[in-house]
PDB file of C-alpha atoms in Angstrom:
ATOM      1  CA  MET A 201     111.619 189.377 233.401  1.00  0.00           C
ATOM      2  CA  ASP A 202     109.208 188.967 236.580  1.00  0.00           C
ATOM      3  CA  ASP A 203     110.763 190.793 240.047  1.00  0.00           C
ATOM      4  CA  PRO A 204     109.490 189.980 243.336  1.00  0.00           C
ATOM      5  CA  LYS A 205     110.867 193.845 244.220  1.00  0.00           C
ATOM      6  CA  THR A 206     109.242 195.944 241.645  1.00  0.00           C
ATOM      7  CA  LEU A 207     107.241 194.091 239.008  1.00  0.00           C
ATOM      8  CA  VAL A 208     105.361 190.278 238.172  1.00  0.00           C
ATOM      9  CA  SER A 209     103.053 189.056 236.161  1.00  0.00           C
ATOM     10  CA  THR A 210      99.928 187.381 236.463  1.00  0.00           C
ATOM     11  CA  GLU A 211     100.993 183.694 235.345  1.00  0.00           C
ATOM     12  CA  TRP A 212     103.627 184.114 238.537  1.00  0.00           C
ATOM     13  CA  LEU A 213     101.199 185.625 240.915  1.00  0.00           C
ATOM     14  CA  ALA A 214      99.293 182.812 239.525  1.00  0.00           C
ATOM     15  CA  ALA A 215     102.006 180.014 240.729  1.00  0.00           C
ATOM     16  CA  HIS A 216     102.378 181.783 243.432  1.00  0.00           C
ATOM     17  CA  LEU A 217      99.118 182.242 245.791  1.00  0.00           C
ATOM     18  CA  SER A 218      98.660 179.833 247.937  1.00  0.00           C
ATOM     19  CA  ASP A 219     102.029 180.574 249.105  1.00  0.00           C
ATOM     20  CA  PRO A 220     101.756 181.170 253.221  1.00  0.00           C
ATOM     21  CA  ASP A 221     103.632 184.513 252.950  1.00  0.00           C
ATOM     22  CA  LEU A 222     102.392 185.795 250.152  1.00  0.00           C
ATOM     23  CA  ARG A 223      99.934 188.692 250.455  1.00  0.00           C
ATOM     24  CA  VAL A 224      98.034 190.361 247.682  1.00  0.00           C
ATOM     25  CA  LEU A 225      96.661 194.244 248.096  1.00  0.00           C
ATOM     26  CA  ASP A 226      94.627 195.473 246.139  1.00  0.00           C
ATOM     27  CA  ALA A 227      95.081 199.011 245.611  1.00  0.00           C
ATOM     28  CA  SER A 228      92.884 200.403 243.498  1.00  0.00           C
ATOM     29  CA  TYR A 229      91.732 204.043 243.131  1.00  0.00           C
ATOM     30  CA  TYR A 230      89.843 206.613 240.762  1.00  0.00           C
ATOM     31  CA  MET A 231      89.643 209.897 240.292  1.00  0.00           C
ATOM     32  CA  ALA A 232      85.745 211.866 241.444  1.00  0.00           C
ATOM     33  CA  ALA A 233      85.051 212.175 237.391  1.00  0.00           C
ATOM     34  CA  THR A 234      85.414 208.136 236.458  1.00  0.00           C
ATOM     35  CA  GLY A 235      82.630 207.662 238.466  1.00  0.00           C
ATOM     36  CA  ARG A 236      84.147 204.493 240.367  1.00  0.00           C
ATOM     37  CA  ASP A 237      84.207 203.025 243.609  1.00  0.00           C
ATOM     38  CA  ALA A 238      86.834 201.543 244.567  1.00  0.00           C
ATOM     39  CA  LYS A 239      86.620 200.017 247.834  1.00  0.00           C
ATOM     40  CA  ALA A 240      82.915 198.577 246.301  1.00  0.00           C
ATOM     41  CA  GLU A 241      84.150 197.165 243.462  1.00  0.00           C
ATOM     42  CA  TYR A 242      86.803 194.990 245.608  1.00  0.00           C
ATOM     43  CA  GLU A 243      84.087 193.634 247.893  1.00  0.00           C
ATOM     44  CA  ARG A 244      82.181 192.488 244.196  1.00  0.00           C
ATOM     45  CA  ALA A 245      85.291 190.794 243.045  1.00  0.00           C
ATOM     46  CA  HIS A 246      88.817 191.040 243.991  1.00  0.00           C
ATOM     47  CA  ILE A 247      91.715 188.094 243.965  1.00  0.00           C
ATOM     48  CA  PRO A 248      91.783 185.459 245.992  1.00  0.00           C
ATOM     49  CA  GLY A 249      92.969 186.768 249.659  1.00  0.00           C
ATOM     50  CA  ALA A 250      93.718 190.260 248.565  1.00  0.00           C
ATOM     51  CA  ARG A 251      93.192 193.067 251.386  1.00  0.00           C
ATOM     52  CA  PHE A 252      91.355 196.098 250.287  1.00  0.00           C
ATOM     53  CA  PHE A 253      94.533 199.025 250.314  1.00  0.00           C
ATOM     54  CA  ASP A 254      93.030 202.351 251.005  1.00  0.00           C
ATOM     55  CA  ILE A 255      95.547 204.810 249.568  1.00  0.00           C
ATOM     56  CA  ASP A 256      93.230 208.109 251.258  1.00  0.00           C
ATOM     57  CA  ASP A 257      92.720 206.270 254.233  1.00  0.00           C
ATOM     58  CA  ILE A 258      96.183 205.359 254.732  1.00  0.00           C
ATOM     59  CA  SER A 259      97.660 208.631 254.799  1.00  0.00           C
ATOM     60  CA  ASP A 260      98.874 211.549 256.995  1.00  0.00           C
ATOM     61  CA  HIS A 261      95.453 212.984 257.363  1.00  0.00           C
ATOM     62  CA  ARG A 262      97.425 216.269 259.492  1.00  0.00           C
ATOM     63  CA  SER A 263      98.155 217.261 255.841  1.00  0.00           C
ATOM     64  CA  ALA A 264      95.299 219.238 253.927  1.00  0.00           C
ATOM     65  CA  LEU A 265      96.656 217.722 250.631  1.00  0.00           C
ATOM     66  CA  PRO A 266      95.684 214.556 249.276  1.00  0.00           C
ATOM     67  CA  HIS A 267      96.849 211.401 250.124  1.00  0.00           C
ATOM     68  CA  MET A 268     100.077 212.084 251.608  1.00  0.00           C
ATOM     69  CA  ALA A 269     102.791 209.543 252.205  1.00  0.00           C
ATOM     70  CA  PRO A 270     101.169 208.456 256.014  1.00  0.00           C
ATOM     71  CA  PRO A 271     103.511 208.671 259.245  1.00  0.00           C
ATOM     72  CA  VAL A 272     105.946 205.422 260.254  1.00  0.00           C
ATOM     73  CA  GLU A 273     103.481 204.272 262.947  1.00  0.00           C
ATOM     74  CA  LYS A 274     100.006 204.568 261.236  1.00  0.00           C
ATOM     75  CA  PHE A 275     102.054 202.010 258.238  1.00  0.00           C
ATOM     76  CA  MET A 276     102.813 200.331 260.392  1.00  0.00           C
ATOM     77  CA  SER A 277      99.119 199.845 262.770  1.00  0.00           C
ATOM     78  CA  ARG A 278      97.242 199.811 259.282  1.00  0.00           C
ATOM     79  CA  THR A 279      99.152 197.178 257.495  1.00  0.00           C
ATOM     80  CA  ARG A 280      99.549 195.238 260.137  1.00  0.00           C
ATOM     81  CA  ALA A 281      96.018 194.598 261.273  1.00  0.00           C
ATOM     82  CA  MET A 282      95.683 193.677 257.288  1.00  0.00           C
ATOM     83  CA  GLY A 283      97.975 190.622 258.521  1.00  0.00           C
ATOM     84  CA  VAL A 284     100.379 192.243 256.063  1.00  0.00           C
ATOM     85  CA  GLY A 285     103.887 192.592 258.203  1.00  0.00           C
ATOM     86  CA  ASP A 286     107.223 190.719 258.327  1.00  0.00           C
ATOM     87  CA  GLY A 287     108.654 188.439 255.970  1.00  0.00           C
ATOM     88  CA  HIS A 288     105.772 188.824 253.432  1.00  0.00           C
ATOM     89  CA  GLN A 289     106.107 188.923 249.997  1.00  0.00           C
ATOM     90  CA  VAL A 290     103.664 191.925 248.754  1.00  0.00           C
ATOM     91  CA  VAL A 291     102.400 192.013 245.427  1.00  0.00           C
ATOM     92  CA  VAL A 292     100.039 195.319 244.713  1.00  0.00           C
ATOM     93  CA  TYR A 293      97.575 195.907 241.998  1.00  0.00           C
ATOM     94  CA  ASP A 294      94.608 197.540 240.942  1.00  0.00           C
ATOM     95  CA  GLY A 295      91.430 198.052 238.777  1.00  0.00           C
ATOM     96  CA  SER A 296      92.609 200.428 236.402  1.00  0.00           C
ATOM     97  CA  GLY A 297      95.358 197.652 235.390  1.00  0.00           C
ATOM     98  CA  LEU A 298      98.756 200.182 236.087  1.00  0.00           C
ATOM     99  CA  PHE A 299      97.318 203.140 237.912  1.00  0.00           C
ATOM    100  CA  SER A 300      97.916 203.965 241.645  1.00  0.00           C
ATOM    101  CA  ALA A 301      98.977 199.888 242.179  1.00  0.00           C
ATOM    102  CA  ALA A 302     102.473 201.585 241.959  1.00  0.00           C
ATOM    103  CA  ARG A 303     101.947 204.395 244.530  1.00  0.00           C
ATOM    104  CA  VAL A 304     101.565 201.583 247.472  1.00  0.00           C
ATOM    105  CA  TRP A 305     105.002 199.506 246.089  1.00  0.00           C
ATOM    106  CA  TRP A 306     106.818 203.267 246.786  1.00  0.00           C
ATOM    107  CA  MET A 307     105.074 203.713 250.058  1.00  0.00           C
ATOM    108  CA  PHE A 308     106.823 200.234 250.784  1.00  0.00           C
ATOM    109  CA  ARG A 309     110.081 200.959 249.782  1.00  0.00           C
ATOM    110  CA  LEU A 310     109.171 204.349 251.454  1.00  0.00           C
ATOM    111  CA  MET A 311     109.148 202.383 254.217  1.00  0.00           C
ATOM    112  CA  GLY A 312     111.592 200.340 254.009  1.00  0.00           C
ATOM    113  CA  LYS A 313     110.047 197.745 252.640  1.00  0.00           C
ATOM    114  CA  THR A 314     111.285 196.307 249.595  1.00  0.00           C
ATOM    115  CA  ASP A 315     109.371 192.911 248.999  1.00  0.00           C
ATOM    116  CA  ILE A 316     106.594 193.888 247.316  1.00  0.00           C
ATOM    117  CA  ALA A 317     106.046 193.885 243.950  1.00  0.00           C
ATOM    118  CA  VAL A 318     103.089 195.184 240.870  1.00  0.00           C
ATOM    119  CA  LEU A 319     101.031 193.333 239.083  1.00  0.00           C
ATOM    120  CA  ASP A 320     101.823 193.686 235.327  1.00  0.00           C
ATOM    121  CA  GLY A 321      98.398 194.491 233.924  1.00  0.00           C
ATOM    122  CA  GLY A 322      96.661 194.935 236.963  1.00  0.00           C
ATOM    123  CA  PHE A 323      92.983 193.195 237.777  1.00  0.00           C
ATOM    124  CA  PRO A 324      91.834 193.813 234.471  1.00  0.00           C
ATOM    125  CA  LYS A 325      93.963 191.334 232.607  1.00  0.00           C
ATOM    126  CA  TRP A 326      93.755 188.868 235.482  1.00  0.00           C
ATOM    127  CA  GLN A 327      90.429 188.999 234.833  1.00  0.00           C
ATOM    128  CA  ALA A 328      90.578 189.279 231.255  1.00  0.00           C
ATOM    129  CA  GLU A 329      92.865 185.580 231.566  1.00  0.00           C
ATOM    130  CA  GLY A 330      90.327 183.865 233.434  1.00  0.00           C
ATOM    131  CA  ARG A 331      91.688 184.022 236.610  1.00  0.00           C
ATOM    132  CA  PRO A 332      90.088 182.663 240.069  1.00  0.00           C
ATOM    133  CA  VAL A 333      88.825 186.436 241.563  1.00  0.00           C
ATOM    134  CA  GLU A 334      86.213 186.052 244.957  1.00  0.00           C
ATOM    135  CA  ASP A 335      84.213 188.417 246.712  1.00  0.00           C
ATOM    136  CA  MET A 336      84.796 187.189 250.275  1.00  0.00           C
ATOM    137  CA  PRO A 337      86.381 189.486 252.435  1.00  0.00           C
ATOM    138  CA  PRO A 338      89.741 187.771 253.952  1.00  0.00           C
ATOM    139  CA  VAL A 339      90.540 186.107 256.999  1.00  0.00           C
ATOM    140  CA  LEU A 340      93.072 188.647 258.927  1.00  0.00           C
ATOM    141  CA  ARG A 341      95.947 187.959 261.381  1.00  0.00           C
ATOM    142  CA  GLU A 342      97.702 189.939 262.371  1.00  0.00           C
ATOM    143  CA  ARG A 343     101.011 190.815 261.653  1.00  0.00           C
ATOM    144  CA  HIS A 344     104.386 191.710 263.713  1.00  0.00           C
ATOM    145  CA  MET A 345     105.308 194.593 261.156  1.00  0.00           C
ATOM    146  CA  THR A 346     108.687 196.797 261.481  1.00  0.00           C
ATOM    147  CA  ALA A 347     108.950 199.684 258.936  1.00  0.00           C
ATOM    148  CA  GLN A 348     111.307 202.578 258.475  1.00  0.00           C
ATOM    149  CA  ARG A 349     111.675 205.578 256.155  1.00  0.00           C
ATOM    150  CA  GLN A 350     113.318 206.183 253.826  1.00  0.00           C
ATOM    151  CA  PRO A 351     113.886 209.849 253.209  1.00  0.00           C
ATOM    152  CA  HIS A 352     116.433 209.854 250.449  1.00  0.00           C
ATOM    153  CA  LEU A 353     113.141 208.288 248.409  1.00  0.00           C
ATOM    154  CA  VAL A 354     110.579 211.284 249.144  1.00  0.00           C
ATOM    155  CA  LYS A 355     111.341 215.530 249.083  1.00  0.00           C
ATOM    156  CA  ASP A 356     109.799 217.812 249.915  1.00  0.00           C
ATOM    157  CA  VAL A 357     108.321 221.643 248.328  1.00  0.00           C
ATOM    158  CA  SER A 358     111.642 223.171 249.526  1.00  0.00           C
ATOM    159  CA  GLN A 359     113.496 220.397 248.384  1.00  0.00           C
ATOM    160  CA  VAL A 360     112.014 220.736 244.999  1.00  0.00           C
ATOM    161  CA  ALA A 361     112.281 224.433 244.608  1.00  0.00           C
ATOM    162  CA  ALA A 362     116.440 224.575 245.996  1.00  0.00           C
ATOM    163  CA  ALA A 363     116.284 221.259 243.057  1.00  0.00           C
ATOM    164  CA  ILE A 364     115.092 223.341 240.173  1.00  0.00           C
ATOM    165  CA  LYS A 365     117.365 226.650 241.400  1.00  0.00           C
ATOM    166  CA  LEU A 366     120.625 224.639 241.137  1.00  0.00           C
ATOM    167  CA  ARG A 367     119.061 222.457 238.791  1.00  0.00           C
ATOM    168  CA  ASP A 368     121.189 219.570 239.979  1.00  0.00           C
ATOM    169  CA  TRP A 369     118.306 216.767 239.371  1.00  0.00           C
ATOM    170  CA  GLN A 370     115.795 216.365 236.847  1.00  0.00           C
ATOM    171  CA  ILE A 371     112.373 217.308 237.578  1.00  0.00           C
ATOM    172  CA  LEU A 372     110.108 214.607 235.413  1.00  0.00           C
ATOM    173  CA  ASP A 373     106.188 215.338 235.451  1.00  0.00           C
ATOM    174  CA  ALA A 374     103.922 212.369 234.346  1.00  0.00           C
ATOM    175  CA  ARG A 375     100.830 214.819 233.710  1.00  0.00           C
ATOM    176  CA  SER A 376      98.799 214.115 230.547  1.00  0.00           C
ATOM    177  CA  PRO A 377     100.363 216.889 228.097  1.00  0.00           C
ATOM    178  CA  SER A 378      97.863 219.691 227.923  1.00  0.00           C
ATOM    179  CA  ARG A 379      97.964 219.814 231.849  1.00  0.00           C
ATOM    180  CA  PHE A 380     101.509 219.891 231.631  1.00  0.00           C
ATOM    181  CA  ARG A 381     101.377 223.020 229.079  1.00  0.00           C
ATOM    182  CA  GLY A 382      98.735 224.181 230.937  1.00  0.00           C
ATOM    183  CA  ASP A 383      96.165 224.456 228.118  1.00  0.00           C
ATOM    184  CA  GLU A 384      93.504 222.805 230.598  1.00  0.00           C
ATOM    185  CA  PRO A 385      92.984 223.127 234.162  1.00  0.00           C
ATOM    186  CA  GLU A 386      93.539 221.280 237.090  1.00  0.00           C
ATOM    187  CA  PRO A 387      91.227 218.330 238.211  1.00  0.00           C
ATOM    188  CA  ARG A 388      91.146 219.889 242.068  1.00  0.00           C
ATOM    189  CA  GLU A 389      90.081 223.438 242.516  1.00  0.00           C
ATOM    190  CA  GLY A 390      92.056 226.322 243.028  1.00  0.00           C
ATOM    191  CA  LEU A 391      94.843 224.974 241.343  1.00  0.00           C
ATOM    192  CA  ARG A 392      96.737 227.515 239.034  1.00  0.00           C
ATOM    193  CA  SER A 393      97.451 225.320 235.700  1.00  0.00           C
ATOM    194  CA  GLY A 394     100.781 224.844 234.088  1.00  0.00           C
ATOM    195  CA  HIS A 395     103.968 223.368 235.198  1.00  0.00           C
ATOM    196  CA  MET A 396     107.601 223.849 237.724  1.00  0.00           C
ATOM    197  CA  PRO A 397     110.253 225.558 235.574  1.00  0.00           C
ATOM    198  CA  GLY A 398     112.643 224.025 233.872  1.00  0.00           C
ATOM    199  CA  ALA A 399     110.187 220.181 234.683  1.00  0.00           C
ATOM    200  CA  LEU A 400     110.145 217.859 231.656  1.00  0.00           C
ATOM    201  CA  ASN A 401     107.134 215.541 230.981  1.00  0.00           C
ATOM    202  CA  LEU A 402     106.167 211.888 230.111  1.00  0.00           C
ATOM    203  CA  HIS A 403     102.691 210.887 230.558  1.00  0.00           C
ATOM    204  CA  TYR A 404     102.634 207.852 233.001  1.00  0.00           C
ATOM    205  CA  ALA A 405     100.734 206.149 229.503  1.00  0.00           C
ATOM    206  CA  GLU A 406     103.853 207.030 227.775  1.00  0.00           C
ATOM    207  CA  LEU A 407     105.482 204.168 229.511  1.00  0.00           C
ATOM    208  CA  LEU A 408     102.420 201.310 229.558  1.00  0.00           C
ATOM    209  CA  ASN A 409     101.058 199.028 226.652  1.00  0.00           C
ATOM    210  CA  ALA A 410      97.490 198.741 225.433  1.00  0.00           C
ATOM    211  CA  ASP A 411      96.976 195.596 227.755  1.00  0.00           C
ATOM    212  CA  GLY A 412      97.877 197.966 230.709  1.00  0.00           C
ATOM    213  CA  THR A 413     101.279 196.252 231.077  1.00  0.00           C
ATOM    214  CA  MET A 414     104.514 198.599 231.320  1.00  0.00           C
ATOM    215  CA  LYS A 415     107.331 198.761 228.520  1.00  0.00           C
ATOM    216  CA  ARG A 416     110.312 196.750 229.069  1.00  0.00           C
ATOM    217  CA  GLY A 417     113.869 197.165 228.022  1.00  0.00           C
ATOM    218  CA  ASP A 418     114.575 199.289 224.877  1.00  0.00           C
ATOM    219  CA  ALA A 419     110.466 200.839 224.223  1.00  0.00           C
ATOM    220  CA  LEU A 420     111.173 201.325 228.881  1.00  0.00           C
ATOM    221  CA  ARG A 421     114.498 202.688 228.307  1.00  0.00           C
ATOM    222  CA  ALA A 422     113.223 205.211 225.105  1.00  0.00           C
ATOM    223  CA  ALA A 423     110.269 206.311 226.856  1.00  0.00           C
ATOM    224  CA  PHE A 424     112.153 208.478 229.354  1.00  0.00           C
ATOM    225  CA  GLU A 425     115.115 209.469 226.685  1.00  0.00           C
ATOM    226  CA  GLY A 426     112.074 210.333 224.323  1.00  0.00           C
ATOM    227  CA  ALA A 427     110.839 212.961 227.031  1.00  0.00           C
ATOM    228  CA  GLY A 428     114.940 214.280 227.387  1.00  0.00           C
ATOM    229  CA  VAL A 429     115.536 212.278 230.051  1.00  0.00           C
ATOM    230  CA  ASP A 430     119.011 212.347 231.044  1.00  0.00           C
ATOM    231  CA  LEU A 431     119.356 208.396 232.650  1.00  0.00           C
ATOM    232  CA  ASP A 432     122.523 209.119 234.346  1.00  0.00           C
ATOM    233  CA  ARG A 433     120.612 211.929 236.004  1.00  0.00           C
ATOM    234  CA  LYS A 434     119.088 212.170 239.515  1.00  0.00           C
ATOM    235  CA  VAL A 435     115.711 212.499 239.184  1.00  0.00           C
ATOM    236  CA  ILE A 436     111.971 213.620 240.990  1.00  0.00           C
ATOM    237  CA  THR A 437     109.288 212.651 239.677  1.00  0.00           C
ATOM    238  CA  THR A 438     106.103 214.460 240.169  1.00  0.00           C
ATOM    239  CA  CYS A 439     101.811 214.459 239.470  1.00  0.00           C
ATOM    240  CA  GLY A 440      99.382 215.472 240.144  1.00  0.00           C
ATOM    241  CA  SER A 441      98.630 214.721 243.488  1.00  0.00           C
ATOM    242  CA  GLY A 442     101.377 211.903 243.843  1.00  0.00           C
ATOM    243  CA  VAL A 443      99.813 208.699 242.099  1.00  0.00           C
ATOM    244  CA  THR A 444     101.328 208.636 238.744  1.00  0.00           C
ATOM    245  CA  ALA A 445     104.649 209.666 239.070  1.00  0.00           C
ATOM    246  CA  ALA A 446     104.936 206.214 240.804  1.00  0.00           C
ATOM    247  CA  ILE A 447     104.315 204.938 237.997  1.00  0.00           C
ATOM    248  CA  LEU A 448     107.608 206.670 236.089  1.00  0.00           C
ATOM    249  CA  SER A 449     109.540 205.943 239.843  1.00  0.00           C
ATOM    250  CA  LEU A 450     108.887 202.366 239.253  1.00  0.00           C
ATOM    251  CA  GLY A 451     109.591 202.728 235.376  1.00  0.00           C
ATOM    252  CA  LEU A 452     113.166 204.093 237.218  1.00  0.00           C
ATOM    253  CA  GLU A 453     113.422 201.262 238.967  1.00  0.00           C
ATOM    254  CA  ILE A 454     112.565 198.918 236.062  1.00  0.00           C
ATOM    255  CA  LEU A 455     115.691 200.817 234.276  1.00  0.00           C
ATOM    256  CA  GLY A 456     118.264 200.060 237.441  1.00  0.00           C
ATOM    257  CA  HIS A 457     118.278 203.568 237.947  1.00  0.00           C
ATOM    258  CA  ARG A 458     118.624 204.224 241.314  1.00  0.00           C
ATOM    259  CA  ASP A 459     119.037 208.115 242.078  1.00  0.00           C
ATOM    260  CA  HIS A 460     115.294 208.696 242.126  1.00  0.00           C
ATOM    261  CA  ALA A 461     113.098 210.262 244.340  1.00  0.00           C
ATOM    262  CA  LEU A 462     108.641 211.306 244.305  1.00  0.00           C
ATOM    263  CA  TYR A 463     107.768 214.074 244.809  1.00  0.00           C
ATOM    264  CA  ASP A 464     104.472 213.614 247.784  1.00  0.00           C
ATOM    265  CA  GLY A 465     102.840 216.607 247.488  1.00  0.00           C
ATOM    266  CA  SER A 466     103.292 217.396 243.535  1.00  0.00           C
ATOM    267  CA  TRP A 467     100.783 219.429 241.361  1.00  0.00           C
ATOM    268  CA  SER A 468      98.270 219.778 244.193  1.00  0.00           C
ATOM    269  CA  GLU A 469     100.528 222.196 246.946  1.00  0.00           C
ATOM    270  CA  TRP A 470     102.827 223.461 243.701  1.00  0.00           C
ATOM    271  CA  GLY A 471     100.540 225.257 242.512  1.00  0.00           C
ATOM    272  CA  LEU A 472      98.428 226.368 244.963  1.00  0.00           C
ATOM    273  CA  PHE A 473     101.015 228.747 246.376  1.00  0.00           C
ATOM    274  CA  PRO A 474     101.104 231.925 243.764  1.00  0.00           C
ATOM    275  CA  ASP A 475     104.986 232.543 245.475  1.00  0.00           C
ATOM    276  CA  LEU A 476     106.181 229.092 243.647  1.00  0.00           C
ATOM    277  CA  LYS A 477     107.047 229.759 239.344  1.00  0.00           C
ATOM    278  CA  VAL A 478     104.611 228.295 237.100  1.00  0.00           C
ATOM    279  CA  GLU A 479     105.659 228.012 233.386  1.00  0.00           C
ATOM    280  CA  GLN A 480     102.875 227.338 230.951  1.00  0.00           C
ATOM    281  CA  GLY A 481     103.191 226.216 227.304  1.00  0.00           C
TER     282      GLY A 481
END
């Protein structure tokens, strides 16, 4: 079941940890309400050799929206400085099990890099199994990195608005049902509550097992179909700020669904502008 382009197990990573062309990234990211400090946790303990990938830093700072995908040049310079480059197999994990790692998986794919997999179950599973950790920063040597943006993997607000109007894409929202319905306020101030017209709701947690690993096969397919998704049609994934939407994108990719894109601005953008229609309930 291990696939170096989507998802690998802790067993797979342990077996390949000393491979010279393997690079491991800690892409932990937490909402402010959790009170967790991703960088501090990384510095205390991480998988041996892991580099810290800061989603907020490696983003487009020209945008007022949170952690939008960076320009190609910034992605290349930041990863090069991390010692991550052409010819590397990358494995990305996070401290929640599976929360923000999929965002970095999607970002690499957006930049044309497909040799990247998410660690199934993440750091919690790795630690629970008693596997090695360290607090030493890795020795970084620059590695040449070339990237080419794949525009078909991302959608902007005008493309999403057109998709809603034409109904040629399914809009799939990864937020919790209560946020989707508009029953609870958004964690970011100034955003309206509700969802995009005609959107479907599949909370990202529905794709995960109790131990934070990704469901597979029929169980994964059933999660999508249970939310009303037609897996023969195109899908745009969305969420609060483009992080957990990538978990849905990863799930689609594992199922062999290739025609999907992520709305990078997500609700942080759609919920902001009063001229964009919102539905509730």
